[in-house]
GROMACS .gro file of N, CA, C and O in nm:
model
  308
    1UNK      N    1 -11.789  -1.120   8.992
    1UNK     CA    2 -11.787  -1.261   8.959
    1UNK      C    3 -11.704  -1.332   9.064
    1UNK      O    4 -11.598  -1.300   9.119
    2UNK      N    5 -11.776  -1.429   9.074
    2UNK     CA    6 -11.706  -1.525   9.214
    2UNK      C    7 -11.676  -1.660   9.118
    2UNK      O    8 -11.749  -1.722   9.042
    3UNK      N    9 -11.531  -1.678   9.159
    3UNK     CA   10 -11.511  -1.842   9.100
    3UNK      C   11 -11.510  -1.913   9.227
    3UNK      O   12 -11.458  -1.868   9.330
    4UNK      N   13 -11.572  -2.035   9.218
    4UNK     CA   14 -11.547  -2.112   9.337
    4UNK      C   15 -11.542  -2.261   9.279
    4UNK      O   16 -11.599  -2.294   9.175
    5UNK      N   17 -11.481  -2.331   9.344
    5UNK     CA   18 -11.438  -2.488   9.322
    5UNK      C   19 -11.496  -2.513   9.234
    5UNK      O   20 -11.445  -2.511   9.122
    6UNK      N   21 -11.636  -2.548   9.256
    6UNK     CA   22 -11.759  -2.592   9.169
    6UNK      C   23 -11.821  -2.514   9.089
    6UNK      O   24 -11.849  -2.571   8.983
    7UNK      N   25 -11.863  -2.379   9.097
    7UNK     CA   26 -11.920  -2.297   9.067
    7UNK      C   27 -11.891  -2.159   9.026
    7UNK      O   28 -11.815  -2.092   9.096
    8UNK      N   29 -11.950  -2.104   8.911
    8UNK     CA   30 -11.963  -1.984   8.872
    8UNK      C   31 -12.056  -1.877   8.925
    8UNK      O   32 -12.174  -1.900   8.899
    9UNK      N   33 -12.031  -1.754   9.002
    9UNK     CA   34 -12.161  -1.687   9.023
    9UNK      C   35 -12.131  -1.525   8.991
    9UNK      O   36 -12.028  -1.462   9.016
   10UNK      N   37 -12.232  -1.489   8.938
   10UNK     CA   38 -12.196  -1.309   8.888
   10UNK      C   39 -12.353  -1.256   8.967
   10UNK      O   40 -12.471  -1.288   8.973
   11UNK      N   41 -12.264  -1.163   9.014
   11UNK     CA   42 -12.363  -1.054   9.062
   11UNK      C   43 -12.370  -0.891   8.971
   11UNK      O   44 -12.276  -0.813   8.985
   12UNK      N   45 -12.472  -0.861   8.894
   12UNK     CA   46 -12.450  -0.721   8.905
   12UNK      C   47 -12.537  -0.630   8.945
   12UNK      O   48 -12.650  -0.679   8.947
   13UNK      N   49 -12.535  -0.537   8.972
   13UNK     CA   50 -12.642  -0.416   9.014
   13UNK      C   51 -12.684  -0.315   8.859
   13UNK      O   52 -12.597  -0.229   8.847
   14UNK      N   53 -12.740  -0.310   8.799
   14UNK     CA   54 -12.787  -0.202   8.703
   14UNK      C   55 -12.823  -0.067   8.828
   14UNK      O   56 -12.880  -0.068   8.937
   15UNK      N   57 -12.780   0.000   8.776
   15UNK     CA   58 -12.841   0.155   8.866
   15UNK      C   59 -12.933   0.240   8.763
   15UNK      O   60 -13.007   0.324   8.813
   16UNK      N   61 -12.931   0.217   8.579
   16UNK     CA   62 -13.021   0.294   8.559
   16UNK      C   63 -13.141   0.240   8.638
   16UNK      O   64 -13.172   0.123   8.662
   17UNK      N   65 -13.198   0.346   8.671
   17UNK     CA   66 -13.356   0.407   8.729
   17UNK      C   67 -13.484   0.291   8.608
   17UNK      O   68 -13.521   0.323   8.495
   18UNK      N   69 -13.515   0.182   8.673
   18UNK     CA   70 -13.667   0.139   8.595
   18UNK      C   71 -13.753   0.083   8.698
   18UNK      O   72 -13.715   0.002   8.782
   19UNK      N   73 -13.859   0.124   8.690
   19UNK     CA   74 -13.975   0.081   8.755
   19UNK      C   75 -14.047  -0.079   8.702
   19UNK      O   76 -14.003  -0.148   8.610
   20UNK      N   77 -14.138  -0.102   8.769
   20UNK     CA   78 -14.260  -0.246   8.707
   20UNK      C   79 -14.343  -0.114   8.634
   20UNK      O   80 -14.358  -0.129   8.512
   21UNK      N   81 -14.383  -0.021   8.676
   21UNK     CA   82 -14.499   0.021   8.594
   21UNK      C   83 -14.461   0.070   8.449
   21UNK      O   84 -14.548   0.096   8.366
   22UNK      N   85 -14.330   0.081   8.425
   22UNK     CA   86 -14.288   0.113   8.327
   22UNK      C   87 -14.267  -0.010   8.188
   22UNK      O   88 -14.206   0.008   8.082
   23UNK      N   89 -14.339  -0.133   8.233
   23UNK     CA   90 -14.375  -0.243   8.146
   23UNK      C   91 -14.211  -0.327   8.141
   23UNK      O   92 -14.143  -0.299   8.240
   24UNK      N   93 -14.152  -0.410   8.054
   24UNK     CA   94 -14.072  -0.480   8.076
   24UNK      C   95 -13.938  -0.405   8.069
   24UNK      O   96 -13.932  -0.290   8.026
   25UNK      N   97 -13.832  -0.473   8.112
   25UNK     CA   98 -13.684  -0.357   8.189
   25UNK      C   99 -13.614  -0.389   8.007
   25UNK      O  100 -13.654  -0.474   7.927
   26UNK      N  101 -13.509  -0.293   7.992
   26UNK     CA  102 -13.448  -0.322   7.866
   26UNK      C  103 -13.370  -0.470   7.903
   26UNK      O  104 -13.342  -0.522   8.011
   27UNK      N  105 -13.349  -0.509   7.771
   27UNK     CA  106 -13.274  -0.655   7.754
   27UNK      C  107 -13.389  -0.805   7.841
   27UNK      O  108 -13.348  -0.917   7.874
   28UNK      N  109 -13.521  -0.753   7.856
   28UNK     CA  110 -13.579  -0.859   7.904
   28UNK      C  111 -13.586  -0.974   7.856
   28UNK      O  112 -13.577  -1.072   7.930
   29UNK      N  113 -13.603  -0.987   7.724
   29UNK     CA  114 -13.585  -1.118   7.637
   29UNK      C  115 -13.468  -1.136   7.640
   29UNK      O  116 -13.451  -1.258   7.641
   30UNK      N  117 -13.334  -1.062   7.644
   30UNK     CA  118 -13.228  -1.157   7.690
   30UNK      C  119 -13.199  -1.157   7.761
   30UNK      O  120 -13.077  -1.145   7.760
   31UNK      N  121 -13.257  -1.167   7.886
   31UNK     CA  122 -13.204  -1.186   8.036
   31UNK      C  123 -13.300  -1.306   8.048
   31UNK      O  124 -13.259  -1.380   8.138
   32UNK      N  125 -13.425  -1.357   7.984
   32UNK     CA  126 -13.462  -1.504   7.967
   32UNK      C  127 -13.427  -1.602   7.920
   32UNK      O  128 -13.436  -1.715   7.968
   33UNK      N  129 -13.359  -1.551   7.765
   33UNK     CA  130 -13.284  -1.638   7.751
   33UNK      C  131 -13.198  -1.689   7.759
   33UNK      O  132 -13.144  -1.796   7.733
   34UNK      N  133 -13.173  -1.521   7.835
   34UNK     CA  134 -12.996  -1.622   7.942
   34UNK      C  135 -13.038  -1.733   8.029
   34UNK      O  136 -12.986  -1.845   8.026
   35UNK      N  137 -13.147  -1.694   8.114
   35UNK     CA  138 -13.150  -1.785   8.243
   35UNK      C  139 -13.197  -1.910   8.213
   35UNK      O  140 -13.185  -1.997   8.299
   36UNK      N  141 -13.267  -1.946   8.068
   36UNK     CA  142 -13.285  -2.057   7.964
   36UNK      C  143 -13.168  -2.159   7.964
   36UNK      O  144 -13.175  -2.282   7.965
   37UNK      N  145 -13.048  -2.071   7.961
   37UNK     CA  146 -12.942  -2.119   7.881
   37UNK      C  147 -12.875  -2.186   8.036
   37UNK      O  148 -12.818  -2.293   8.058
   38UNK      N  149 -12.907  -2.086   8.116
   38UNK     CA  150 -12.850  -2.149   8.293
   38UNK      C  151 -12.899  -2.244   8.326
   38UNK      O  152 -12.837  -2.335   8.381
   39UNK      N  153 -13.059  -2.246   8.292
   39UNK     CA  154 -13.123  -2.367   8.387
   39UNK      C  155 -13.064  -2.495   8.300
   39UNK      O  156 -13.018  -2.599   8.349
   40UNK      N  157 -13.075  -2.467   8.180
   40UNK     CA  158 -13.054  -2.583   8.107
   40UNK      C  159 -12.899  -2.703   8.156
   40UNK      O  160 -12.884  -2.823   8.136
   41UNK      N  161 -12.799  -2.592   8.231
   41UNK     CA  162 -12.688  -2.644   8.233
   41UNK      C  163 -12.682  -2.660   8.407
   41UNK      O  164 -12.576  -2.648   8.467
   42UNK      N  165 -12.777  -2.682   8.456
   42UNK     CA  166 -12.823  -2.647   8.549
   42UNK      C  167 -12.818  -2.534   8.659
   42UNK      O  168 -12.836  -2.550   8.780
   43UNK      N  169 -12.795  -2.437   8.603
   43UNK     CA  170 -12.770  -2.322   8.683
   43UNK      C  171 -12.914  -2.218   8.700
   43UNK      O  172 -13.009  -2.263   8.637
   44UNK      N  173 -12.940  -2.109   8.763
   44UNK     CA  174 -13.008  -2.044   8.792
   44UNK      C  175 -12.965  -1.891   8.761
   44UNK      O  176 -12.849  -1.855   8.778
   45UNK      N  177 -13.062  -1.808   8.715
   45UNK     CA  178 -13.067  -1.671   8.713
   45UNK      C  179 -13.184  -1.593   8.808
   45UNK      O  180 -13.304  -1.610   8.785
   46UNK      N  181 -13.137  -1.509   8.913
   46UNK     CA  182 -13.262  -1.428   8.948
   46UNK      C  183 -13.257  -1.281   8.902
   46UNK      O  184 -13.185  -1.263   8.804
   47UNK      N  185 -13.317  -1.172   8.952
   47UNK     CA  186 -13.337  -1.105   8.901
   47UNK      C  187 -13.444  -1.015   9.052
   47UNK      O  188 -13.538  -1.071   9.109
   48UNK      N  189 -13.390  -0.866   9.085
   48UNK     CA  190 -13.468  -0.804   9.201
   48UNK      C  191 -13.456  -0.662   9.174
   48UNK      O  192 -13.350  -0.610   9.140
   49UNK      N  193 -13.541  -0.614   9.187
   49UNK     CA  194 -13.581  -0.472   9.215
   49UNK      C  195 -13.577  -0.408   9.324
   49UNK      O  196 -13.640  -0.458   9.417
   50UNK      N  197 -13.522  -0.309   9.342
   50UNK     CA  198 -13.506  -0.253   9.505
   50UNK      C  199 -13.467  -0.130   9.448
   50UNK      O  200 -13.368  -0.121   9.374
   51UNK      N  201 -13.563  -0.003   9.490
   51UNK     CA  202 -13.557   0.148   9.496
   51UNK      C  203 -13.535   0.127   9.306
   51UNK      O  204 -13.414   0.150   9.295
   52UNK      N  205 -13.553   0.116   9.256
   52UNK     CA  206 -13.523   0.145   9.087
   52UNK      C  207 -13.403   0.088   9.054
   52UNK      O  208 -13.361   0.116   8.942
   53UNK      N  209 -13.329   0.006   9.129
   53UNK     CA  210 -13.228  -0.014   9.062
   53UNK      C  211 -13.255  -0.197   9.053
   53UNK      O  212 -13.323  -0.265   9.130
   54UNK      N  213 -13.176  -0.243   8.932
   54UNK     CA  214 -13.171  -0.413   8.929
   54UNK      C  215 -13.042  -0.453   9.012
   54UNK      O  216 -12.941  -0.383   9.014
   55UNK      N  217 -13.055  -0.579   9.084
   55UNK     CA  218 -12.992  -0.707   9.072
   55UNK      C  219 -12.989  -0.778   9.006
   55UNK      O  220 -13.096  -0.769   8.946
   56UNK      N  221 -12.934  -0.857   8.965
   56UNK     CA  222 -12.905  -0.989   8.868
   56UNK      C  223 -12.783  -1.083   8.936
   56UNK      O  224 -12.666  -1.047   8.943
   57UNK      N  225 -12.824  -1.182   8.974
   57UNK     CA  226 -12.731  -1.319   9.011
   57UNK      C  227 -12.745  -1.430   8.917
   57UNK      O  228 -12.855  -1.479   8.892
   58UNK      N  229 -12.641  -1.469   8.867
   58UNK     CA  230 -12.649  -1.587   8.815
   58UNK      C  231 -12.551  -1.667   8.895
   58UNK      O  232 -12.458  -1.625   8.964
   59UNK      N  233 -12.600  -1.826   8.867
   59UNK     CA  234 -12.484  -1.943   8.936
   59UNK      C  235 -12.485  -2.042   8.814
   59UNK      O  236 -12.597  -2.076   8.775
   60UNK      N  237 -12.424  -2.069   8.778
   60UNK     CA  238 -12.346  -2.204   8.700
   60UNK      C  239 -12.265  -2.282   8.759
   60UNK      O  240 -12.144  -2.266   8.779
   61UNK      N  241 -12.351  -2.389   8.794
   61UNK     CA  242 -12.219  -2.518   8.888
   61UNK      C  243 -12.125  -2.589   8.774
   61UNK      O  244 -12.172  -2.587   8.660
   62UNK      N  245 -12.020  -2.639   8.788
   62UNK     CA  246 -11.918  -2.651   8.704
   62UNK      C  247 -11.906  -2.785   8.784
   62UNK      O  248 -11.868  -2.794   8.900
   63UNK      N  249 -11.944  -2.884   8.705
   63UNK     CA  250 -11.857  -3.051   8.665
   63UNK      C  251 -11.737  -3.041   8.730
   63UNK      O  252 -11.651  -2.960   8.695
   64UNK      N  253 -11.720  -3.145   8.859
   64UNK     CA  254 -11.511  -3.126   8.848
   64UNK      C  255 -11.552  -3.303   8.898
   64UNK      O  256 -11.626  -3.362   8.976
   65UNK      N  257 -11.462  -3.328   8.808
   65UNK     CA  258 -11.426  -3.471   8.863
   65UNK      C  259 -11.350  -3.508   9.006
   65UNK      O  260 -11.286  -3.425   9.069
   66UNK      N  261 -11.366  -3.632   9.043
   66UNK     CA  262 -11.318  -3.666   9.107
   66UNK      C  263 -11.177  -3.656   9.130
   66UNK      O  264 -11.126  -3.597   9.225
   67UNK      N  265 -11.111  -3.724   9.029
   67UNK     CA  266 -10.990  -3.684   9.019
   67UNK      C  267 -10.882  -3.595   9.033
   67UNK      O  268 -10.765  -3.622   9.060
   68UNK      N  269 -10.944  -3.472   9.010
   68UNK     CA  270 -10.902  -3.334   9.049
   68UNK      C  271 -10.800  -3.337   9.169
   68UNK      O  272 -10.842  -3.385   9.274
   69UNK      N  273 -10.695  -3.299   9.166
   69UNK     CA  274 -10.645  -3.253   9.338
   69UNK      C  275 -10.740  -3.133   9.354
   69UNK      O  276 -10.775  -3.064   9.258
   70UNK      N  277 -10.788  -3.106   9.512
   70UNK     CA  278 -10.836  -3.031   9.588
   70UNK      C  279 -10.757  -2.860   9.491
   70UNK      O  280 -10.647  -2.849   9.436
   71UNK      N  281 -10.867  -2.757   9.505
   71UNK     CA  282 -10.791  -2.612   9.441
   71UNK      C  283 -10.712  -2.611   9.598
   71UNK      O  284 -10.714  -2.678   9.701
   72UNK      N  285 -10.650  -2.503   9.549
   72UNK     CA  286 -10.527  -2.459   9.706
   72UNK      C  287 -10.644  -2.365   9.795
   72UNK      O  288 -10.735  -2.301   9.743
   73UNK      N  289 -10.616  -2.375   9.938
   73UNK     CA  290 -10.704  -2.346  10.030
   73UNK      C  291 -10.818  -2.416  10.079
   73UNK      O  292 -10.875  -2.424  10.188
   74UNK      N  293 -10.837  -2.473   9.944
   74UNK     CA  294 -10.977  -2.509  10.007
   74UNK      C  295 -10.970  -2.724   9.990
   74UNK      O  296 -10.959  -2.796   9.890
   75UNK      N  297 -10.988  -2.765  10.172
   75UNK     CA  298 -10.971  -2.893  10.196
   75UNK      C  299 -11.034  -2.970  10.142
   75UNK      O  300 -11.150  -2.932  10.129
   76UNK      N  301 -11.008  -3.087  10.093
   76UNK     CA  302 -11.102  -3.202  10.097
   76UNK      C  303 -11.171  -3.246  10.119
   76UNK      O  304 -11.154  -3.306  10.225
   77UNK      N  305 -11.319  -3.266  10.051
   77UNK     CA  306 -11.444  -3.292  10.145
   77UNK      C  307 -11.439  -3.426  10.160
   77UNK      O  308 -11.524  -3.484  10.228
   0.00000   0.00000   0.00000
């Protein structure tokens, strides 16, 4: 999980072993209605296959007002 100024993003890798021919991956209905719940707040979920194992990224941008002082490190746009 990455926090950044604006934004939320999680990466994970699943390593159990699933194929496409093996019909839908476990937790498929809730990995839709997660990304339901992302787009809605405007964020995004993907989702990749490579050698049998999953990816999963999600991003959730996070509201910061104006007001805010700048987080530490990172300048003023």
């Amino acid at each position: 999980m990455i926090l950044k100024p604006n934004a939320v993003e999680i990466t994970q890798i699943n390593q159990e072993r699933a194929f496409p021919t093996e019909g839908m991956r476990p937790g498929g209905h809730g990995l839709a209605y997660f990304g339901k719940q992302l787009e809605s707040h405007g964020g995004k979920l993907e989702t990749t296959l490579h050698d049998g194992e999953w990816t999963l990224f999600a991003y959730l941008p996070i509201p910061v007002p104006e007001t805010l002082p700048p987080l530490a490190g990172h300048p003023e746009s």
